[in-house]
Amino acid sequence: MPSQARLDLPHQEPEAFTASDLAHVQSGPRARRLMAARLPQRALLLGPALLLLVWEAASRLGWLSPDTLSAPSQALLTGYRMLADGSLLPHLLASAARAYSGLLLGLVAGVALALVAGLTRSGEALIDGLVQVKRAIPTLALIPLAIVWLGIGEEMKVFLIAVSVFVPIYINTHAALRGIDIGHVELAQTLHLSRREFIARVALPGALPGFFVGLRLAVSLCWTALVVLELVNTQTGIGYLMNRARDWGQTDVIVVGILIYAWLGLLSDAVVRAIEARVLRYRRTA
């Protein structure tokens, strides 16, 4: 019977896809990159530079009035004059002191709470829910309470910056701790590592990528929160300069403040990225 003949045919296994075949496909004319190549750091400035060029052109062509928005060249000239006459540096140092003090406090609190919540069940039960509630509450909504508790001085501003930045640090570090590969945990059990050795050799290194993601978000948030907080009863700081310039219609000074915030944010992020690349240089990533 034909059907029986078909059943009696010898079964042929498909040929294996060897490494040489894979190399030939990858090197062929139709080969494509699945992911884009890594850009050099300086290439990341292309977007901001293009924006500044368009902005400058719009100002010189009269599409943007100086009363509405000063040109970048005018803002840079104003910033140079303020730096030369000594009126800018004290405000810049005051802003940096507030931002980085809050960042340091938020960093310590975020990492400590993430370790307790990520490595103990009781810590997660007590801490994680509270942090999720805080994440749903805008930090600026806490300004009235912070003023009642701490007054309107420097303590209130540093406290609110710390509250802003500790949330992304906690969430990303905690997620990295809870996402450690179970194979690494089982290997640690097989090697009979103690609790302390497991934390030092497995948990903390495994949480570093998440920690650096949170830290990059935090260094941006500390400057974002500072912009608003320096409008509350301050006599120093970049935000104070911008608020005073608004009253006098000095758009060039306002643009100077915006550019300073942008530059400090980008510089802080670049420092974190450099530290991350050095600490995690063992990783093979795309």
mmCIF file of C-alpha atoms in Angstrom:
data_model
loop_
_atom_site.group_PDB
_atom_site.id
_atom_site.type_symbol
_atom_site.label_atom_id
_atom_site.label_comp_id
_atom_site.label_asym_id
_atom_site.label_seq_id
_atom_site.Cartn_x
_atom_site.Cartn_y
_atom_site.Cartn_z
ATOM 1 C CA MET A 1 0.000 0.000 0.000
ATOM 2 C CA PRO A 2 1.283 3.477 -0.759
ATOM 3 C CA SER A 3 0.545 4.703 2.723
ATOM 4 C CA GLN A 4 2.447 1.752 4.202
ATOM 5 C CA ALA A 5 5.369 2.484 1.904
ATOM 6 C CA ARG A 6 5.478 6.007 3.168
ATOM 7 C CA LEU A 7 5.528 4.756 6.739
ATOM 8 C CA ASP A 8 8.470 2.469 5.960
ATOM 9 C CA LEU A 9 10.651 5.279 4.644
ATOM 10 C CA PRO A 10 13.706 5.885 6.850
ATOM 11 C CA HIS A 11 13.400 8.917 9.076
ATOM 12 C CA GLN A 12 15.927 11.636 8.232
ATOM 13 C CA GLU A 13 17.071 14.017 10.947
ATOM 14 C CA PRO A 14 17.510 17.649 9.876
ATOM 15 C CA GLU A 15 21.093 18.748 9.542
ATOM 16 C CA ALA A 16 22.497 20.547 12.573
ATOM 17 C CA PHE A 17 23.105 24.284 12.304
ATOM 18 C CA THR A 18 26.831 24.450 12.963
ATOM 19 C CA ALA A 19 28.982 27.331 14.170
ATOM 20 C CA SER A 20 30.560 27.650 10.714
ATOM 21 C CA ASP A 21 27.116 28.045 9.166
ATOM 22 C CA LEU A 22 26.307 30.779 11.702
ATOM 23 C CA ALA A 23 29.555 32.593 10.919
ATOM 24 C CA HIS A 24 28.823 32.363 7.183
ATOM 25 C CA VAL A 25 25.336 33.844 7.657
ATOM 26 C CA GLN A 26 26.642 36.663 9.839
ATOM 27 C CA SER A 27 29.367 37.561 7.360
ATOM 28 C CA GLY A 28 27.162 37.316 4.287
ATOM 29 C CA PRO A 29 26.027 40.289 2.231
ATOM 30 C CA ARG A 30 22.560 40.240 3.786
ATOM 31 C CA ALA A 31 23.815 40.213 7.376
ATOM 32 C CA ARG A 32 22.282 42.895 9.600
ATOM 33 C CA ARG A 33 23.106 44.254 13.013
ATOM 34 C CA LEU A 34 20.414 43.386 15.514
ATOM 35 C CA MET A 35 21.411 46.251 17.800
ATOM 36 C CA ALA A 36 22.995 49.598 17.120
ATOM 37 C CA ALA A 37 26.673 50.039 17.881
ATOM 38 C CA ARG A 38 27.595 51.900 21.044
ATOM 39 C CA LEU A 39 28.038 55.640 20.505
ATOM 40 C CA PRO A 40 31.008 57.544 21.910
ATOM 41 C CA GLN A 41 30.126 59.849 24.783
ATOM 42 C CA ARG A 42 30.710 63.025 22.775
ATOM 43 C CA ALA A 43 28.107 61.912 20.220
ATOM 44 C CA LEU A 44 25.414 62.238 22.898
ATOM 45 C CA LEU A 45 25.871 66.010 22.729
ATOM 46 C CA LEU A 46 24.622 66.109 19.132
ATOM 47 C CA GLY A 47 20.962 66.557 20.103
ATOM 48 C CA PRO A 48 21.540 69.424 22.575
ATOM 49 C CA ALA A 49 23.937 71.129 20.132
ATOM 50 C CA LEU A 50 21.364 70.945 17.332
ATOM 51 C CA LEU A 51 18.702 72.413 19.618
ATOM 52 C CA LEU A 52 20.981 75.326 20.524
ATOM 53 C CA LEU A 53 21.741 75.988 16.860
ATOM 54 C CA VAL A 54 18.046 76.070 15.937
ATOM 55 C CA TRP A 55 17.335 78.280 18.945
ATOM 56 C CA GLU A 56 20.120 80.699 18.017
ATOM 57 C CA ALA A 57 18.996 80.828 14.383
ATOM 58 C CA ALA A 58 15.394 81.533 15.396
ATOM 59 C CA SER A 59 16.559 84.395 17.601
ATOM 60 C CA ARG A 60 18.793 85.949 14.936
ATOM 61 C CA LEU A 61 16.074 85.682 12.285
ATOM 62 C CA GLY A 62 13.658 87.522 14.550
ATOM 63 C CA TRP A 63 11.326 84.586 15.089
ATOM 64 C CA LEU A 64 11.991 84.765 18.845
ATOM 65 C CA SER A 65 11.734 88.087 20.626
ATOM 66 C CA PRO A 66 14.377 88.795 23.327
ATOM 67 C CA ASP A 67 11.503 89.743 25.626
ATOM 68 C CA THR A 68 10.121 86.214 25.219
ATOM 69 C CA LEU A 69 13.321 84.157 25.132
ATOM 70 C CA SER A 70 16.905 85.363 24.878
ATOM 71 C CA ALA A 71 19.284 83.788 22.406
ATOM 72 C CA PRO A 72 21.814 81.251 23.753
ATOM 73 C CA SER A 73 24.697 83.536 22.721
ATOM 74 C CA GLN A 74 23.225 86.410 24.742
ATOM 75 C CA ALA A 75 22.693 84.118 27.725
ATOM 76 C CA LEU A 76 26.283 82.904 27.543
ATOM 77 C CA LEU A 77 27.517 86.509 27.423
ATOM 78 C CA THR A 78 25.356 87.406 30.420
ATOM 79 C CA GLY A 79 26.600 84.358 32.312
ATOM 80 C CA TYR A 80 30.215 85.300 31.614
ATOM 81 C CA ARG A 81 29.627 88.821 32.885
ATOM 82 C CA MET A 82 27.953 87.516 36.050
ATOM 83 C CA LEU A 83 30.817 85.122 36.617
ATOM 84 C CA ALA A 84 33.394 87.853 36.048
ATOM 85 C CA ASP A 85 31.803 90.325 38.466
ATOM 86 C CA GLY A 86 31.387 87.652 41.167
ATOM 87 C CA SER A 87 27.589 87.699 41.284
ATOM 88 C CA LEU A 88 27.100 84.134 39.980
ATOM 89 C CA LEU A 89 29.580 81.910 41.821
ATOM 90 C CA PRO A 90 28.122 82.286 45.374
ATOM 91 C CA HIS A 91 24.662 81.347 44.108
ATOM 92 C CA LEU A 92 26.074 78.396 42.161
ATOM 93 C CA LEU A 93 27.903 77.087 45.242
ATOM 94 C CA ALA A 94 24.792 77.509 47.401
ATOM 95 C CA SER A 95 22.690 75.495 44.952
ATOM 96 C CA ALA A 96 25.320 72.774 44.655
ATOM 97 C CA ALA A 97 25.593 72.476 48.445
ATOM 98 C CA ARG A 98 21.828 72.014 48.794
ATOM 99 C CA ALA A 99 21.549 69.542 45.911
ATOM 100 C CA TYR A 100 24.446 67.299 46.869
ATOM 101 C CA SER A 101 23.654 67.340 50.596
ATOM 102 C CA GLY A 102 20.157 66.090 49.840
ATOM 103 C CA LEU A 103 21.523 63.586 47.328
ATOM 104 C CA LEU A 104 23.933 62.132 49.902
ATOM 105 C CA LEU A 105 21.235 61.753 52.557
ATOM 106 C CA GLY A 106 18.788 60.213 50.073
ATOM 107 C CA LEU A 107 21.487 57.861 48.790
ATOM 108 C CA VAL A 108 22.292 56.525 52.260
ATOM 109 C CA ALA A 109 18.607 56.152 53.194
ATOM 110 C CA GLY A 110 17.646 54.527 49.884
ATOM 111 C CA VAL A 111 20.438 51.941 49.935
ATOM 112 C CA ALA A 112 19.955 51.092 53.624
ATOM 113 C CA LEU A 113 16.195 50.603 53.281
ATOM 114 C CA ALA A 114 16.587 48.637 50.041
ATOM 115 C CA LEU A 115 19.024 46.229 51.705
ATOM 116 C CA VAL A 116 16.731 45.668 54.681
ATOM 117 C CA ALA A 117 13.637 45.214 52.496
ATOM 118 C CA GLY A 118 15.407 43.163 49.840
ATOM 119 C CA LEU A 119 17.169 40.725 52.160
ATOM 120 C CA THR A 120 14.611 40.176 54.933
ATOM 121 C CA ARG A 121 10.921 39.295 54.802
ATOM 122 C CA SER A 122 10.054 41.427 57.811
ATOM 123 C CA GLY A 123 11.872 44.394 56.304
ATOM 124 C CA GLU A 124 9.981 44.060 53.041
ATOM 125 C CA ALA A 125 6.658 43.811 54.879
ATOM 126 C CA LEU A 126 7.359 46.959 56.907
ATOM 127 C CA ILE A 127 9.200 49.129 54.371
ATOM 128 C CA ASP A 128 8.213 48.351 50.801
ATOM 129 C CA GLY A 129 4.565 49.307 51.145
ATOM 130 C CA LEU A 130 5.466 52.641 52.722
ATOM 131 C CA VAL A 131 7.884 53.453 49.916
ATOM 132 C CA GLN A 132 5.254 52.626 47.298
ATOM 133 C CA VAL A 133 2.855 55.014 49.061
ATOM 134 C CA LYS A 134 5.538 57.725 49.038
ATOM 135 C CA ARG A 135 6.163 57.147 45.335
ATOM 136 C CA ALA A 136 2.512 57.965 44.659
ATOM 137 C CA ILE A 137 2.768 61.272 46.557
ATOM 138 C CA PRO A 138 4.512 64.150 44.724
ATOM 139 C CA THR A 139 7.381 65.492 46.784
ATOM 140 C CA LEU A 140 6.211 69.064 46.250
ATOM 141 C CA ALA A 141 2.962 68.156 48.045
ATOM 142 C CA LEU A 142 5.050 67.684 51.188
ATOM 143 C CA ILE A 143 6.336 71.286 51.205
ATOM 144 C CA PRO A 144 3.648 72.600 53.612
ATOM 145 C CA LEU A 145 4.322 69.820 56.139
ATOM 146 C CA ALA A 146 8.089 70.195 55.776
ATOM 147 C CA ILE A 147 7.762 73.920 56.504
ATOM 148 C CA VAL A 148 5.719 73.156 59.646
ATOM 149 C CA TRP A 149 8.264 70.581 60.816
ATOM 150 C CA LEU A 150 11.552 72.218 59.814
ATOM 151 C CA GLY A 151 10.775 75.849 59.067
ATOM 152 C CA ILE A 152 11.670 77.582 55.831
ATOM 153 C CA GLY A 153 15.437 77.350 56.151
ATOM 154 C CA GLU A 154 18.056 75.094 54.600
ATOM 155 C CA GLU A 155 16.999 72.002 56.560
ATOM 156 C CA MET A 156 13.615 71.912 54.836
ATOM 157 C CA LYS A 157 15.154 72.112 51.360
ATOM 158 C CA VAL A 158 17.784 69.447 52.007
ATOM 159 C CA PHE A 159 15.162 67.158 53.581
ATOM 160 C CA LEU A 160 12.799 67.386 50.591
ATOM 161 C CA ILE A 161 15.631 66.798 48.114
ATOM 162 C CA ALA A 162 16.616 63.694 50.096
ATOM 163 C CA VAL A 163 13.012 62.464 50.079
ATOM 164 C CA SER A 164 12.888 62.978 46.302
ATOM 165 C CA VAL A 165 16.043 61.078 45.472
ATOM 166 C CA PHE A 166 15.767 58.170 47.886
ATOM 167 C CA VAL A 167 12.724 56.694 46.082
ATOM 168 C CA PRO A 168 14.414 55.814 42.731
ATOM 169 C CA ILE A 169 17.511 54.573 44.543
ATOM 170 C CA TYR A 170 15.412 52.344 46.798
ATOM 171 C CA ILE A 171 13.138 51.013 44.047
ATOM 172 C CA ASN A 172 15.896 50.099 41.593
ATOM 173 C CA THR A 173 18.233 48.643 44.227
ATOM 174 C CA HIS A 174 15.408 46.654 45.819
ATOM 175 C CA ALA A 175 14.265 45.338 42.422
ATOM 176 C CA ALA A 176 17.824 44.263 41.594
ATOM 177 C CA LEU A 177 18.147 42.446 44.921
ATOM 178 C CA ARG A 178 14.860 40.610 44.444
ATOM 179 C CA GLY A 179 15.804 39.794 40.859
ATOM 180 C CA ILE A 180 19.058 37.977 41.598
ATOM 181 C CA ASP A 181 19.318 34.773 39.561
ATOM 182 C CA ILE A 182 18.089 31.816 41.605
ATOM 183 C CA GLY A 183 20.999 29.823 40.207
ATOM 184 C CA HIS A 184 23.425 32.092 42.036
ATOM 185 C CA VAL A 185 21.493 31.580 45.270
ATOM 186 C CA GLU A 186 21.541 27.801 44.838
ATOM 187 C CA LEU A 187 25.260 27.891 44.084
ATOM 188 C CA ALA A 188 25.869 29.893 47.262
ATOM 189 C CA GLN A 189 23.906 27.266 49.224
ATOM 190 C CA THR A 190 25.929 24.487 47.610
ATOM 191 C CA LEU A 191 29.165 26.216 48.612
ATOM 192 C CA HIS A 192 27.795 26.680 52.158
ATOM 193 C CA LEU A 193 28.301 30.423 52.164
ATOM 194 C CA SER A 194 27.328 32.198 55.340
ATOM 195 C CA ARG A 195 24.677 34.913 55.326
ATOM 196 C CA ARG A 196 27.348 37.604 55.479
ATOM 197 C CA GLU A 197 29.370 36.018 52.671
ATOM 198 C CA PHE A 198 26.263 35.693 50.514
ATOM 199 C CA ILE A 199 25.441 39.382 50.945
ATOM 200 C CA ALA A 200 29.014 40.508 50.251
ATOM 201 C CA ARG A 201 29.784 38.190 47.322
ATOM 202 C CA VAL A 202 26.407 37.644 45.645
ATOM 203 C CA ALA A 203 23.681 40.074 46.770
ATOM 204 C CA LEU A 204 25.578 43.366 46.701
ATOM 205 C CA PRO A 205 27.381 42.758 43.351
ATOM 206 C CA GLY A 206 24.090 41.580 41.864
ATOM 207 C CA ALA A 207 22.334 44.771 43.008
ATOM 208 C CA LEU A 208 24.928 47.169 41.580
ATOM 209 C CA PRO A 209 23.388 47.527 38.082
ATOM 210 C CA GLY A 210 20.020 48.475 39.569
ATOM 211 C CA PHE A 211 21.665 50.805 42.057
ATOM 212 C CA PHE A 212 23.416 52.745 39.306
ATOM 213 C CA VAL A 213 20.156 53.086 37.354
ATOM 214 C CA GLY A 214 18.555 54.570 40.466
ATOM 215 C CA LEU A 215 21.539 56.828 41.083
ATOM 216 C CA ARG A 216 21.341 58.268 37.566
ATOM 217 C CA LEU A 217 17.686 59.099 38.124
ATOM 218 C CA ALA A 218 18.493 60.547 41.541
ATOM 219 C CA VAL A 219 21.153 62.980 40.341
ATOM 220 C CA SER A 220 18.628 64.427 37.919
ATOM 221 C CA LEU A 221 15.849 64.574 40.494
ATOM 222 C CA CYS A 222 17.970 66.440 43.035
ATOM 223 C CA TRP A 223 18.343 69.354 40.603
ATOM 224 C CA THR A 224 14.704 69.162 39.517
ATOM 225 C CA ALA A 225 13.497 69.446 43.109
ATOM 226 C CA LEU A 226 15.974 72.224 43.821
ATOM 227 C CA VAL A 227 14.508 74.430 41.077
ATOM 228 C CA VAL A 228 11.203 74.691 42.938
ATOM 229 C CA LEU A 229 12.568 74.669 46.478
ATOM 230 C CA GLU A 230 14.832 77.636 45.822
ATOM 231 C CA LEU A 231 11.736 79.709 45.135
ATOM 232 C CA VAL A 232 10.720 79.320 48.815
ATOM 233 C CA ASN A 233 12.271 82.013 51.006
ATOM 234 C CA THR A 234 15.826 81.974 49.660
ATOM 235 C CA GLN A 235 18.326 84.762 49.220
ATOM 236 C CA THR A 236 20.922 82.622 47.478
ATOM 237 C CA GLY A 237 20.928 79.998 44.745
ATOM 238 C CA ILE A 238 20.315 79.756 41.015
ATOM 239 C CA GLY A 239 16.571 79.488 41.580
ATOM 240 C CA TYR A 240 16.623 82.747 43.527
ATOM 241 C CA LEU A 241 18.429 84.470 40.655
ATOM 242 C CA MET A 242 15.860 83.179 38.170
ATOM 243 C CA ASN A 243 12.946 84.261 40.360
ATOM 244 C CA ARG A 244 14.391 87.760 40.722
ATOM 245 C CA ALA A 245 15.088 87.958 36.986
ATOM 246 C CA ARG A 246 11.459 87.052 36.285
ATOM 247 C CA ASP A 247 10.313 90.098 38.265
ATOM 248 C CA TRP A 248 12.597 92.336 36.174
ATOM 249 C CA GLY A 249 11.865 90.634 32.839
ATOM 250 C CA GLN A 250 15.511 89.547 32.403
ATOM 251 C CA THR A 251 15.036 86.527 30.177
ATOM 252 C CA ASP A 252 18.779 86.258 29.573
ATOM 253 C CA VAL A 253 19.386 85.629 33.299
ATOM 254 C CA ILE A 254 16.564 83.083 33.347
ATOM 255 C CA VAL A 255 18.164 81.263 30.413
ATOM 256 C CA VAL A 256 21.511 81.373 32.237
ATOM 257 C CA GLY A 257 19.871 79.566 35.160
ATOM 258 C CA ILE A 258 18.274 76.990 32.874
ATOM 259 C CA LEU A 259 21.589 76.298 31.136
ATOM 260 C CA ILE A 260 23.363 75.962 34.487
ATOM 261 C CA TYR A 261 20.807 73.435 35.710
ATOM 262 C CA ALA A 262 21.125 71.509 32.439
ATOM 263 C CA TRP A 263 24.920 71.551 32.560
ATOM 264 C CA LEU A 264 25.066 70.433 36.193
ATOM 265 C CA GLY A 265 22.556 67.661 35.535
ATOM 266 C CA LEU A 266 24.471 66.381 32.508
ATOM 267 C CA LEU A 267 27.794 66.624 34.332
ATOM 268 C CA SER A 268 26.454 64.698 37.331
ATOM 269 C CA ASP A 269 25.017 62.014 35.050
ATOM 270 C CA ALA A 270 28.316 61.728 33.157
ATOM 271 C CA VAL A 271 30.203 61.226 36.431
ATOM 272 C CA VAL A 272 27.796 58.467 37.490
ATOM 273 C CA ARG A 273 28.087 56.797 34.070
ATOM 274 C CA ALA A 274 31.884 56.877 34.291
ATOM 275 C CA ILE A 275 31.854 55.313 37.762
ATOM 276 C CA GLU A 276 29.332 52.700 36.587
ATOM 277 C CA ALA A 277 31.480 51.778 33.577
ATOM 278 C CA ARG A 278 34.515 51.333 35.817
ATOM 279 C CA VAL A 279 32.783 49.370 38.580
ATOM 280 C CA LEU A 280 30.818 47.131 36.183
ATOM 281 C CA ARG A 281 33.532 46.728 33.573
ATOM 282 C CA TYR A 282 33.295 42.936 33.929
ATOM 283 C CA ARG A 283 29.848 42.928 32.282
ATOM 284 C CA ARG A 284 29.468 42.045 28.598
ATOM 285 C CA THR A 285 26.575 44.096 27.261
ATOM 286 C CA ALA A 286 25.319 45.256 23.901
#
